[in-house]
mmCIF file of C-alpha atoms in Angstrom:
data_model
loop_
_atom_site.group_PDB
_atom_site.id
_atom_site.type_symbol
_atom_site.label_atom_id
_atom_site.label_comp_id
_atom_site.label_asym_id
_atom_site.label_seq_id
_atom_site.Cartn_x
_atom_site.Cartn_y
_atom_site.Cartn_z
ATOM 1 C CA UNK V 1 7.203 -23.328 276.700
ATOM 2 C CA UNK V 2 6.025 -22.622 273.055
ATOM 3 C CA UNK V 3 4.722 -25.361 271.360
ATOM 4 C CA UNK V 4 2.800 -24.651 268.030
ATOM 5 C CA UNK V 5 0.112 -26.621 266.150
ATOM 6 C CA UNK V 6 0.543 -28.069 263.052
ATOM 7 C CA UNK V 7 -1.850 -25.680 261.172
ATOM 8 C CA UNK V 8 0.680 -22.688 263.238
ATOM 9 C CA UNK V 9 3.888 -24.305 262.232
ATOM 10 C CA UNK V 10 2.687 -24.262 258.446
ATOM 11 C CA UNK V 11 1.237 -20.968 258.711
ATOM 12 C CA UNK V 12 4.521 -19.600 259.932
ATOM 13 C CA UNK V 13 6.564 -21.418 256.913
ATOM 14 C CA UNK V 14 3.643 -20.128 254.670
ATOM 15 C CA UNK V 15 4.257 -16.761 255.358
ATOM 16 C CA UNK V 16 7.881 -16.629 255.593
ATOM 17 C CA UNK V 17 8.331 -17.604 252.163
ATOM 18 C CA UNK V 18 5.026 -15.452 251.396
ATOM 19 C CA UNK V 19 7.060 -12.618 252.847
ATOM 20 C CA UNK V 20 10.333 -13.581 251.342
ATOM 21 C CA UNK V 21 8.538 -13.208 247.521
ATOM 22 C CA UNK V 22 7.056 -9.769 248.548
ATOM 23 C CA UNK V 23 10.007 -8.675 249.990
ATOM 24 C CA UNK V 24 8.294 -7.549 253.134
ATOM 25 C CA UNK V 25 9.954 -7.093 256.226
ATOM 26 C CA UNK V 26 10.593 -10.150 258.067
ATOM 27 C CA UNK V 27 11.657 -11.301 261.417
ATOM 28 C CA UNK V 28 14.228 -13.191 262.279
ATOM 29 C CA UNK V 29 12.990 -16.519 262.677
ATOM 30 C CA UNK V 30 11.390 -16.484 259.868
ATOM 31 C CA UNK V 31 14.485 -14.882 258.076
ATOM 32 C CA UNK V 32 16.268 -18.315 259.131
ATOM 33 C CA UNK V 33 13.295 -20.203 258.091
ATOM 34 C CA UNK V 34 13.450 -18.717 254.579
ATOM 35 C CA UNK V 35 16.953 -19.293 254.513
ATOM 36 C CA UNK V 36 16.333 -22.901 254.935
ATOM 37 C CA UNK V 37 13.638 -22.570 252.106
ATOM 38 C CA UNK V 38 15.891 -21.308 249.934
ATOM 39 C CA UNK V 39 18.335 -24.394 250.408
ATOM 40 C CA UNK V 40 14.843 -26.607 249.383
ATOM 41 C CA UNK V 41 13.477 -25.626 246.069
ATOM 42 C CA UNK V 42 11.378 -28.778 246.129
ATOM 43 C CA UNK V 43 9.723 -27.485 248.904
ATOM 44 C CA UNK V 44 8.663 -23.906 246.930
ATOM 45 C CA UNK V 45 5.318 -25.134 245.577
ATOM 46 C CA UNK V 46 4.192 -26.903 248.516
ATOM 47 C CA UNK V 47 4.558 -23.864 250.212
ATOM 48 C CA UNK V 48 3.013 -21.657 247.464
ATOM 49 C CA UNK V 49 0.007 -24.254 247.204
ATOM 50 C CA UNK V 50 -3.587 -23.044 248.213
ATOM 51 C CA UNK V 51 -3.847 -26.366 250.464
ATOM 52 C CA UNK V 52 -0.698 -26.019 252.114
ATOM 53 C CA UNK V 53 -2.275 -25.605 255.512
ATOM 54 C CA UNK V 54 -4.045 -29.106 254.931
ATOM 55 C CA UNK V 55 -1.972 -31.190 252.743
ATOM 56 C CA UNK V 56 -1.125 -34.731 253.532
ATOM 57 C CA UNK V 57 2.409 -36.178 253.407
ATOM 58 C CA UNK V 58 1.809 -40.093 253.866
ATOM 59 C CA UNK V 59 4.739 -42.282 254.583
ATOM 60 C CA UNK V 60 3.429 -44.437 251.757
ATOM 61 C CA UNK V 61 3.549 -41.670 249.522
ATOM 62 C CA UNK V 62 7.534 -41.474 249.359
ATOM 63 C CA UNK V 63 7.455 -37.603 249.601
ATOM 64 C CA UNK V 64 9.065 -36.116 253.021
ATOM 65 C CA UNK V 65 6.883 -33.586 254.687
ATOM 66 C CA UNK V 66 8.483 -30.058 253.794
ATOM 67 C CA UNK V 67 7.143 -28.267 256.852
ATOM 68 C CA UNK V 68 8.418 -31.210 259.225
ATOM 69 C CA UNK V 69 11.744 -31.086 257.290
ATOM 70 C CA UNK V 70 12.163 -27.131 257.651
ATOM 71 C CA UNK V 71 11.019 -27.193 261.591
ATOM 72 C CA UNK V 72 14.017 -29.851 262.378
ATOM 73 C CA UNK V 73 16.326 -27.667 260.219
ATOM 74 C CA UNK V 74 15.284 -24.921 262.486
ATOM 75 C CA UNK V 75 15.160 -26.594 265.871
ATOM 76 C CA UNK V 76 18.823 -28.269 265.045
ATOM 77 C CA UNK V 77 20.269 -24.255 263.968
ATOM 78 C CA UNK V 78 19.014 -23.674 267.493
ATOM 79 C CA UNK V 79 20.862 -27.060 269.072
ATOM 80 C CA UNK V 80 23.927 -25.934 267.508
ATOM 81 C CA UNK V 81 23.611 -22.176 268.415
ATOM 82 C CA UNK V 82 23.578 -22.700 271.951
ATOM 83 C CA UNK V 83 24.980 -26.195 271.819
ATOM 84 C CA UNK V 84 22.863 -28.323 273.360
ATOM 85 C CA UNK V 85 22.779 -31.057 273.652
ATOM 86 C CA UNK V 86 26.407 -30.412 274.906
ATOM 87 C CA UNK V 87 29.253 -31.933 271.975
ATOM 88 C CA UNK V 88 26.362 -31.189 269.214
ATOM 89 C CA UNK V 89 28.211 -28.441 267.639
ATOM 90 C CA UNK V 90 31.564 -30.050 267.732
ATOM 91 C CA UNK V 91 30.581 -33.040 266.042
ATOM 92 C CA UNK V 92 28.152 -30.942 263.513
ATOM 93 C CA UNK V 93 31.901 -29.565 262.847
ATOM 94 C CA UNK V 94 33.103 -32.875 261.846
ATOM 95 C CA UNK V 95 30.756 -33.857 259.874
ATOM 96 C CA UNK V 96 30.347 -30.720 258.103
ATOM 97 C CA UNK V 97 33.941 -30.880 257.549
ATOM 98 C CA UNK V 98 33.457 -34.592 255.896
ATOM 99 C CA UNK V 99 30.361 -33.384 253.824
ATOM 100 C CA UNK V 100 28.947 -29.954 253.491
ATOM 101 C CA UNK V 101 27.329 -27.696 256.084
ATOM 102 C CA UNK V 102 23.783 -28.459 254.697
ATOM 103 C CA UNK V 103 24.431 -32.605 254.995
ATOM 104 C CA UNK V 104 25.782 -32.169 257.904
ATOM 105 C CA UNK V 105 22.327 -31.208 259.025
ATOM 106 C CA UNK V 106 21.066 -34.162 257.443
ATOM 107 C CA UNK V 107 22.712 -36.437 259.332
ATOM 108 C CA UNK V 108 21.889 -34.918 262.322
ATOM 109 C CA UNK V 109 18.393 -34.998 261.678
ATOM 110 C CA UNK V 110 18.757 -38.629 260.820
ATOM 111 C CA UNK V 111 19.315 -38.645 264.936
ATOM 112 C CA UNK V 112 17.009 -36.320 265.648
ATOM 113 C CA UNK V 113 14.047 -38.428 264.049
ATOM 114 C CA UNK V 114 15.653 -41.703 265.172
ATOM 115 C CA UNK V 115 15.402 -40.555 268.760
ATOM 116 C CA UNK V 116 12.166 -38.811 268.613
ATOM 117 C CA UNK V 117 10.396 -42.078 267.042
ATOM 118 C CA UNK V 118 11.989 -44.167 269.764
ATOM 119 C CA UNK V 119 10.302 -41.623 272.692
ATOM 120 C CA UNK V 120 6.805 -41.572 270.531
ATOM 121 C CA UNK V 121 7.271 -45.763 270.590
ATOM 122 C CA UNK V 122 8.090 -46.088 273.995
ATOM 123 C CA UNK V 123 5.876 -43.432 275.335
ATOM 124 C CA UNK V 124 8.611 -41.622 277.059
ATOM 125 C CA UNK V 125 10.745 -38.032 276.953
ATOM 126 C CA UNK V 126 13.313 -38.041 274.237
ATOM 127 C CA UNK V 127 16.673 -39.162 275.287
ATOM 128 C CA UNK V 128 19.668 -36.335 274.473
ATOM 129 C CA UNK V 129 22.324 -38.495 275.744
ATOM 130 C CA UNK V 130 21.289 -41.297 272.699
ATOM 131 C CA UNK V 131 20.619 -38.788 270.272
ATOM 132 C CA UNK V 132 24.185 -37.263 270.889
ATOM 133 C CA UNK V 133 26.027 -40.327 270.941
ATOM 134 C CA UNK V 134 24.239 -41.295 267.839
ATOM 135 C CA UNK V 135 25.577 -38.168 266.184
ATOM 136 C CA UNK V 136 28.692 -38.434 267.763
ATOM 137 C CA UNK V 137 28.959 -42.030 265.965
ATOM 138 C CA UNK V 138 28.014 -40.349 262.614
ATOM 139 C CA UNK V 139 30.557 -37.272 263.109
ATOM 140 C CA UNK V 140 33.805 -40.146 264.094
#
């Protein structure tokens, strides 16, 4: 199983958008991670910055942390591509129909860091049957 440091997750949002601006050849991961990018201007400097690698985002400092932001964007595209946890992509349906496609995301991610901040708490593996009944709630 792949599982990246922080310092690789940044340098692979780093260079996507890097990439994106020199119009180099990208690959397709990082084609959907530049997608997601482009949906976050705010994000554009903080990935442009020369610190970017080592920047802090403190809680206390009421600014979300782009690069944790983008990686649940991406690991919720993959969620709904193969939908799993099973119902995910039927409710993302819902509420995508209710909302938009991109705050449909949102709310799913609302889940997504509910659940994984329970596991962290509790010291155990996240629970997918919680975090899809918590979407499922959200979607109606």
């Amino acid at each position: 199983m792949f599982n990246p440091s922080r310092d690789q997750v940044r340098q692979f949002f780093v260079d996507a958008w890097r990439k994106h601006k020199a119009g180099e050849v990208q690959t397709p991961l990082e084609s959907m991670a530049v997608d997601w990018i482009a949906e976050h201007p705010e994000y554009h400097a903080d990935l442009e910055r020369p610190d970017a690698l080592t920047a802090d985002y403190p809680v206390e400092s009421g600014r979300t942390n782009p690069f944790l932001h983008l990686s649940m964007h991406l690991a919720i595209a993959e969620q709904l591509s193969i939908d799993h946890p099973h119902g995910i992509r039927a409710a993302y349906e819902r509420l995508a129909a209710r909302t938009d496609r991109h705050q449909a995301i949102h709310e799913i991610m609302e889940c997504l860091g509910q659940v994984v901040w329970e596991a962290q708490r509790l010291g155990t593996p996240l629970d997918s049957e919680a975090y899809i009944e918590l979407i499922r709630q959200r979607a109606g």
